[in-house]
Coordinates of C-alpha atoms in Angstrom, one line a residue:
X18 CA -67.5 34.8 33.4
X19 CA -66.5 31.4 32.4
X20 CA -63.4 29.9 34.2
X21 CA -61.4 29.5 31.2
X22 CA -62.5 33.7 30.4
X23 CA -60.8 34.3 33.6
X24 CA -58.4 32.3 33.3
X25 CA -57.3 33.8 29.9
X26 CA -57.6 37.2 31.5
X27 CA -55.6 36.7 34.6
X28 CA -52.6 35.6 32.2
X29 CA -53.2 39.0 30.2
X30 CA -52.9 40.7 33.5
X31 CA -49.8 38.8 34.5
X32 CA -48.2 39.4 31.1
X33 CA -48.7 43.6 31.0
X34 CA -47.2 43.7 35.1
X35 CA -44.4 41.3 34.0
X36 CA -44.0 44.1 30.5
X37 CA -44.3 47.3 33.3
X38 CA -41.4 45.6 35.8
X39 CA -39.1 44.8 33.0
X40 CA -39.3 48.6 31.2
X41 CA -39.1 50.0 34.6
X42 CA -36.0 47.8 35.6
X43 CA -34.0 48.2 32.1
X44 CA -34.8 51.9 32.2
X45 CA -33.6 52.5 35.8
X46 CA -30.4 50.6 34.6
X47 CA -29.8 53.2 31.4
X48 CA -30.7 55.5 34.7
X49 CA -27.8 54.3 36.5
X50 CA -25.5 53.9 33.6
X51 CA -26.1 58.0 33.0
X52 CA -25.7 59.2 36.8
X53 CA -22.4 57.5 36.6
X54 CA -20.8 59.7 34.4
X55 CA -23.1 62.9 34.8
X56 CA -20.6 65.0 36.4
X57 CA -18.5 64.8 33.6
X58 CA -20.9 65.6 30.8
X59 CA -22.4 69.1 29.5
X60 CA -25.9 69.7 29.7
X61 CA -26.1 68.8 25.6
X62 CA -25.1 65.2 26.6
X63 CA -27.7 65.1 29.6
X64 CA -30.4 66.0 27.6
X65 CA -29.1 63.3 25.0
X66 CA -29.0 60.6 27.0
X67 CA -32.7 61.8 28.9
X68 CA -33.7 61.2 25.8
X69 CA -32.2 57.6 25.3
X70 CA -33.6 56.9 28.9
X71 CA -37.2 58.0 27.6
X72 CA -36.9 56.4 24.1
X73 CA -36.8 52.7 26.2
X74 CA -40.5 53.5 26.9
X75 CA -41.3 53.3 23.7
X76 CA -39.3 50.0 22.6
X77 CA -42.5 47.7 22.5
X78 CA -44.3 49.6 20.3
X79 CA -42.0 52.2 18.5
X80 CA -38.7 49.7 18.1
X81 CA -37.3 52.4 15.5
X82 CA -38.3 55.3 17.1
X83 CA -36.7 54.3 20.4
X84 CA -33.6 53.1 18.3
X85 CA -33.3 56.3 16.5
X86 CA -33.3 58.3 20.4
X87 CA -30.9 56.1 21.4
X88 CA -28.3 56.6 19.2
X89 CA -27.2 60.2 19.4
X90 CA -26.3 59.3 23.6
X91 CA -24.1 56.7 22.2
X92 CA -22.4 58.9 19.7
X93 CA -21.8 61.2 22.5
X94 CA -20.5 59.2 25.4
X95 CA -21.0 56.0 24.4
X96 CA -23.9 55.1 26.1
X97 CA -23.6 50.9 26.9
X98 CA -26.8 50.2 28.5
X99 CA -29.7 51.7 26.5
X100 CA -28.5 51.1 22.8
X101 CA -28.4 47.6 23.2
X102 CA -31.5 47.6 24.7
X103 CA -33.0 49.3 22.0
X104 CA -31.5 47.3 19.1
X105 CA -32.6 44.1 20.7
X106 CA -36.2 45.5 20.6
X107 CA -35.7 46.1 16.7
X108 CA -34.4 42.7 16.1
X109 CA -37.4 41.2 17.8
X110 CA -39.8 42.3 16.0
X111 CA -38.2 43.1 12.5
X112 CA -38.3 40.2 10.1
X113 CA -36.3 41.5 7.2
X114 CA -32.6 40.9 7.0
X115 CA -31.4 44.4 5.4
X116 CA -33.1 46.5 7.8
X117 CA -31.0 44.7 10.6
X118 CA -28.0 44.8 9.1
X119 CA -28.4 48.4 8.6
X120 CA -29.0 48.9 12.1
X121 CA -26.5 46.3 13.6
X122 CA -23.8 48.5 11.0
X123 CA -25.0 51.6 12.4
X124 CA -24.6 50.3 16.1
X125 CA -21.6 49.0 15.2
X126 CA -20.2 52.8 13.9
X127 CA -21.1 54.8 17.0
X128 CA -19.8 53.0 19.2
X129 CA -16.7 52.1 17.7
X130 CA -16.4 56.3 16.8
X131 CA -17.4 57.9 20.4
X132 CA -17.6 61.9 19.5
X133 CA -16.8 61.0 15.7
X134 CA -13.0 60.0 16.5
X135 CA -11.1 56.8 16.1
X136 CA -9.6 54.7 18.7
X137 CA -5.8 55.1 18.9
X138 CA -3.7 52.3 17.2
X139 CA -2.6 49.6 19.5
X140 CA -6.4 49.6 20.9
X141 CA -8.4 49.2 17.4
X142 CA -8.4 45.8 16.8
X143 CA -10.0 45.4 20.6
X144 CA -11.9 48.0 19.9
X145 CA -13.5 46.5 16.2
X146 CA -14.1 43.4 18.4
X147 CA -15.9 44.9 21.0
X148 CA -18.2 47.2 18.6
X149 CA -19.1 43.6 16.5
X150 CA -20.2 42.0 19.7
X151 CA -22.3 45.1 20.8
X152 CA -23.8 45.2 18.1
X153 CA -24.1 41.8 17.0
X154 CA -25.4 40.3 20.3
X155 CA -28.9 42.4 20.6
X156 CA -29.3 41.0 17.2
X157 CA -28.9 37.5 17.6
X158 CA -30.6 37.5 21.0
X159 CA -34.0 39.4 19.1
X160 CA -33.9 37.1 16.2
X161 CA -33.6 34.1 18.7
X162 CA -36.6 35.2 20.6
X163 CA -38.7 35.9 18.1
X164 CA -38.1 32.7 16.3
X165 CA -39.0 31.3 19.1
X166 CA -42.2 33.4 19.6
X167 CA -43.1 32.1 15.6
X168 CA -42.5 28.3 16.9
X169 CA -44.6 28.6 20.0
X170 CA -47.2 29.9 17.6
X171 CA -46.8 27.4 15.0
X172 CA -46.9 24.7 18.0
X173 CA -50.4 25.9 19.4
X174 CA -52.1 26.0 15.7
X175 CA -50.6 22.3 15.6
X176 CA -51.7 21.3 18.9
X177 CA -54.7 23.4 18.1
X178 CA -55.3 21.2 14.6
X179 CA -54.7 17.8 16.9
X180 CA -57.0 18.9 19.1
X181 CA -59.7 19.8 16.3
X182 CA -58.8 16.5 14.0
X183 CA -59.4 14.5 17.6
X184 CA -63.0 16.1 18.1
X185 CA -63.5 15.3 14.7
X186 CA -62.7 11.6 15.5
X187 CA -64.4 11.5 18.4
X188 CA -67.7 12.9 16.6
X189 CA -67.6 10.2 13.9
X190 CA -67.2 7.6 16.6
X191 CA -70.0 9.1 18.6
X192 CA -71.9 9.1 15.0
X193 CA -71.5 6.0 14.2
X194 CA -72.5 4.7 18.0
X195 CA -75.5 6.3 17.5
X196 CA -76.3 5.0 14.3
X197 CA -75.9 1.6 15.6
X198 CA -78.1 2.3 19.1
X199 CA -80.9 3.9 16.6
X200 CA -80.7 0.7 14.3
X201 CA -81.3 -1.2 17.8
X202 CA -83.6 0.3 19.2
X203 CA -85.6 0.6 15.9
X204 CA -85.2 -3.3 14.8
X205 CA -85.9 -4.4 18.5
X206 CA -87.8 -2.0 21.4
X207 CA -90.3 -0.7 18.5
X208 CA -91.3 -4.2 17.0
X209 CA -91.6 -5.4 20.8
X210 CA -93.9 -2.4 21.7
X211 CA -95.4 -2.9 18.4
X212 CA -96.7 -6.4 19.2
X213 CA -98.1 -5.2 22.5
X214 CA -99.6 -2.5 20.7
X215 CA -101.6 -4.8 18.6
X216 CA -102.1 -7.6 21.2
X217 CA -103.6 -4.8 23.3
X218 CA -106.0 -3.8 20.5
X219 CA -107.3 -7.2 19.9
X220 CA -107.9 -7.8 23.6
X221 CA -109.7 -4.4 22.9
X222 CA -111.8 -5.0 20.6
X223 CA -112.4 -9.0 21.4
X224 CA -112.9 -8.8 25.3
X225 CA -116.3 -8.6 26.6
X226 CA -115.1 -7.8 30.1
X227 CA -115.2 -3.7 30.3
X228 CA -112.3 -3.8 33.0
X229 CA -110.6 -5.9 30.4
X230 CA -111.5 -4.0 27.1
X231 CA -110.4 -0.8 29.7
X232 CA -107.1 -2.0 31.0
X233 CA -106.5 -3.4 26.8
X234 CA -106.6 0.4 25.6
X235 CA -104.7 2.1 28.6
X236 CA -101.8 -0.6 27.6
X237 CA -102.9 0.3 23.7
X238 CA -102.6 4.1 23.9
X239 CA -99.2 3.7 26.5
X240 CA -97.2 1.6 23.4
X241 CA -98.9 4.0 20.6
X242 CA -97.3 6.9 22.9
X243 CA -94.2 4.9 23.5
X244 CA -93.4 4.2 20.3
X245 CA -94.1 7.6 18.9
X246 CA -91.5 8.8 21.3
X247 CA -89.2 6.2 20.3
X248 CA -89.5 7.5 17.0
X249 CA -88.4 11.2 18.1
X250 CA -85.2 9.0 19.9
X251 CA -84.6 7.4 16.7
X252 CA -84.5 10.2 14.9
X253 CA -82.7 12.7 17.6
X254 CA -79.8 9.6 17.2
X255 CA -79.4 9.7 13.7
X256 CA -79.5 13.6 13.3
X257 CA -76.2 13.6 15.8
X258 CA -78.1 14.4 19.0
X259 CA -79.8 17.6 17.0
X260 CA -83.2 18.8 18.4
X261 CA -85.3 17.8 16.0
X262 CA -89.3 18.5 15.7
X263 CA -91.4 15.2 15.6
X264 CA -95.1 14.9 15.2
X265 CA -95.3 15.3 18.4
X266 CA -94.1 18.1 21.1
X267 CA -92.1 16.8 24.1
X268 CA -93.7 16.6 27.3
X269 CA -94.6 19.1 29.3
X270 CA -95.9 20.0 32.8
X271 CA -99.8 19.9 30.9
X272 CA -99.4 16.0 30.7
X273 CA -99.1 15.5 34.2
X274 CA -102.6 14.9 35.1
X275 CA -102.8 12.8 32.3
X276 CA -99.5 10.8 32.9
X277 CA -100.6 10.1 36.4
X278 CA -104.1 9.1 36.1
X279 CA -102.9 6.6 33.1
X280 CA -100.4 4.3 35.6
X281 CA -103.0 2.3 37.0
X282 CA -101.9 3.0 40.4
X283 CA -103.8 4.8 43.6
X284 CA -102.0 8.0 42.8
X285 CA -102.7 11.3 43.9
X286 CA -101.4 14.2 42.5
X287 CA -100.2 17.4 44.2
X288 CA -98.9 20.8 42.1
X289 CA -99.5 24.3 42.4
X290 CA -96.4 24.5 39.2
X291 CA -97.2 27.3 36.8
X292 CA -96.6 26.5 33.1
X293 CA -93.6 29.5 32.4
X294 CA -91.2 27.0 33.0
X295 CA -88.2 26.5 30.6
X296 CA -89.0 23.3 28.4
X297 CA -85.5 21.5 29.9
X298 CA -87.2 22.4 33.5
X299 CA -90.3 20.4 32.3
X300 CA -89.0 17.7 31.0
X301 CA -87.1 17.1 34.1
X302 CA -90.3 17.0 36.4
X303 CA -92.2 14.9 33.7
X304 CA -89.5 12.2 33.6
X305 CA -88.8 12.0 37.5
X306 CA -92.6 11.3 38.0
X307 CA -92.8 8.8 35.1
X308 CA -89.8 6.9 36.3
X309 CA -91.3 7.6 40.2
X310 CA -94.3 5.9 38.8
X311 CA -92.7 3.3 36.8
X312 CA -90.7 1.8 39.7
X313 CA -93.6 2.0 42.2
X314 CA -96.0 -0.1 40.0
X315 CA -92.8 -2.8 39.0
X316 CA -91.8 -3.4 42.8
X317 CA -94.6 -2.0 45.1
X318 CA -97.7 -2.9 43.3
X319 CA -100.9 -1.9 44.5
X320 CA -99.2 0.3 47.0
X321 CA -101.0 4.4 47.3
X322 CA -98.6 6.8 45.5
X323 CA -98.1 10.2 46.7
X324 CA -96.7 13.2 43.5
X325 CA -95.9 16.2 44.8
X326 CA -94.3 19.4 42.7
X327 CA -94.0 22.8 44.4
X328 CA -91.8 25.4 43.6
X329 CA -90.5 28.3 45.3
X330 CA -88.3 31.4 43.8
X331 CA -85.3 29.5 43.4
X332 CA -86.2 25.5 43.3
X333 CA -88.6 23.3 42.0
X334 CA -89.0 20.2 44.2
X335 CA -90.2 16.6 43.1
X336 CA -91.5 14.3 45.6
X337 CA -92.7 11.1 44.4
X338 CA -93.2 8.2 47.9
X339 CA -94.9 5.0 48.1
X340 CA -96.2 3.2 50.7
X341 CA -95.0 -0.8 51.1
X342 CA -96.1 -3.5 48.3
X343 CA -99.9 -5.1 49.0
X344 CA -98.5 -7.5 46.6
X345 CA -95.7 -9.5 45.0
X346 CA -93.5 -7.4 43.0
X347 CA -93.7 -8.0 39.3
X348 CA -90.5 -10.5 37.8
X349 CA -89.6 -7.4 35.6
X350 CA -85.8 -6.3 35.1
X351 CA -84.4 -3.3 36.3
X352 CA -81.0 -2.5 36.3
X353 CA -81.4 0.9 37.8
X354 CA -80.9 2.5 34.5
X355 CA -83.4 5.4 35.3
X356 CA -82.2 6.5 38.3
X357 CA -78.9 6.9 36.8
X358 CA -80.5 9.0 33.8
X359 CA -82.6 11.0 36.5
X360 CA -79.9 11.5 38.5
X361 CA -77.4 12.8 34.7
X362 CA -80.6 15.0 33.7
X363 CA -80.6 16.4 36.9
X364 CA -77.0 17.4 37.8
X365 CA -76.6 18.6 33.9
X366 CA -79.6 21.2 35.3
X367 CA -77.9 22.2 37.9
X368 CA -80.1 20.0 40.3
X369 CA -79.3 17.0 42.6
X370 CA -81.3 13.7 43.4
X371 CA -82.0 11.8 46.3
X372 CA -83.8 8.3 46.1
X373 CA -84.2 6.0 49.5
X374 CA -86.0 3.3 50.6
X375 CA -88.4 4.3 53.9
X376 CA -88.4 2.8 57.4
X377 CA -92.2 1.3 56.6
X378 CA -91.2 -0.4 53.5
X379 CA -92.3 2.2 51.0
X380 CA -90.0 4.3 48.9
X381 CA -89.1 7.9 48.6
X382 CA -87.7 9.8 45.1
X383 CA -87.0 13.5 45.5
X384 CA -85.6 15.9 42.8
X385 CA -84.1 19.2 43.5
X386 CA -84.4 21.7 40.3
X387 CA -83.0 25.3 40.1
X388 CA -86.3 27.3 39.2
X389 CA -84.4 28.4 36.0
X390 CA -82.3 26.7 33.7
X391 CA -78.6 27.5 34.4
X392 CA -76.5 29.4 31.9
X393 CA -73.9 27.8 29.3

């Protein structure tokens, strides 16, 4: 369960307690209220207000049902506890002004004619003003709460339409970023690898050295594989991060062998990784060995390459070491933009990555992978 899920749900739980303790505690008051004067009542008037008591429990969802229980106790003895109660649950959920009034009126009439008589003389003006704030007073508080229930609830579908017109602006930011990173990428990495692309095919074709004509197709068919990649990027950035399905499939763990024996290093290969791997899973390993690779032949060249993948039931583990530079490191630039992008790809996987340097000069990357791709 997601933490928000259970979040959500431990409110809920909170909320129906909170409901349970208030009922109980307004009921064991209109409890209380009855003992008081039990031993001057009949058993009619018991049974009366039992049943005012037992109406309360059905305030929440029966408002008029427990508000038509209620009121023959307070014609009888003038119940002050439970009526009140009841009326306030009406005016909380009933919108309409005449059915309020109706009810407030009728509030107002038994309690200001206990057992159908009138108050004596000198007391009915207290008496009129007491019997308008009883009744009045569960009406106003109702109507104030639920008012404020309706703003709270107009509040959060306004904070909820900030929050949606802010995604929105965030997305067309994000859009047009990506619009101007394809239009970058297109205008200036692809006509770059272009060029080697065709310098390497005339080399190809021109060279009479076979090392040379050799060397001139492995950096021919890296570009033509670069660039139809950086195609699929292109077009993944203008479709607003959307899988999309290019010409050709992503890499998988099948290109391995291939990826490996095409870097020009000493490299040996080690894998005993089935292929019923989830296609996120793959992708991971493939790019961890490419960038493995790519670092050892920029600042180790010449230098043997150990790749080793094994997986168990619950990890996959990536191992890519090279021993210390035979020669002077190429004056390429590196800004240690891959390991970052490892390291992102393999957290979002659930995964971690550790990259060192070793005691002999030589350098060690390792990749930890979950052996299936986490949930979302």
């Amino acid at each position: 369960m997601r933490p928000e899920s259970r979040g959500r749900l431990a409110a809920l739980t909170r909320r129906r307690w909170f409901a349970v303790v208030t009922d109980l505690a307004l009921a064991a008051a209109a409890v209380v209220d009855v003992i008081v004067l039990v031993p001057d009542w009949t058993p009619f008037e018991i049974a009366l207000a039992a049943v005012a008591v037992a109406g309360l429990f059905l305030r929440r969802g029966f408002p008029w049902v427990a508000f038509v229980l209620v009121l023959p106790g307070l014609v009888v003895d003038a119940m002050t506890i439970a009526a009140p109660i009841a009326l306030y649950s009406v005016a909380v959920r009933e919108r309409r002004l005449p059915p309020l009034l109706a009810a407030g009126a009728v509030t107002f009439v038994c309690f200001l004619l206990p057992d159908w008589q009138l108050p004596e003389l000198d007391y009915l003006a207290p008496s009129l003003l007491y019997a308008l704030l009883y009744a009045a007073t569960p009406i106003a508080l109702g109507a104030l709460v639920r008012t404020r229930s309706e703003l709270s609830d107009r509040i959060a579908d306004l904070s909820a339409a900030r929050e949606s017109e802010r995604r929105r602006d965030e997305q067309d930011v994000l859009r047009q970023e990506r619009a101007r990173l394809s239009r970058e990428m297109h205008d200036v990495v692809s006509h770059q690898v272009s060029l080697i692309a065709v310098q390497a095919g005339a080399l190809q074709v021109s060279s009479t050295d076979p090392d040379a004509r050799r060397t001139a197709g492995v950096i021919r068919s890296l570009a033509v594989r670069t660039l139809d990649e950086l195609r699929q990027m292109v077009s993944v950035l203008r479709a607003d991060g959307a899988p999309t399905l290019g010409d050709k499939p992503q890499p998988t763990l099948q290109d391995l062998p291939r990826l490996v024996a095409d870097s020009g290093l000493p490299a040996a290969l080690i894998t005993d990784l089935g292929t019923d791997v989830a296609p996120p899973l793959q992708r991971a390993v493939y790019r961890t060995v490419q960038e493995g690779l790519t670092n050892a032949r920029k600042h180790a060249p010449g230098a043997p390459v150990r790749v080793t993948v094994r997986t168990s039931t619950t990890t996959i583990e990536v191992l890519v070491e090279n021993g210390p530079p035979t020669a002077p490191a190429l004056p390429l630039p590196s800004g240690a933009a891959g390991l970052r992008g490892l390291r992102e790809r393999a957290e979002l996987l659930g995964g971690r990555l550790d990259a060192e340097g070793r005691p002999d000069g030589g350098f060690r990357l390792a990749v930890q992978l979950p052996a299936r791709e986490p949930e979302r």
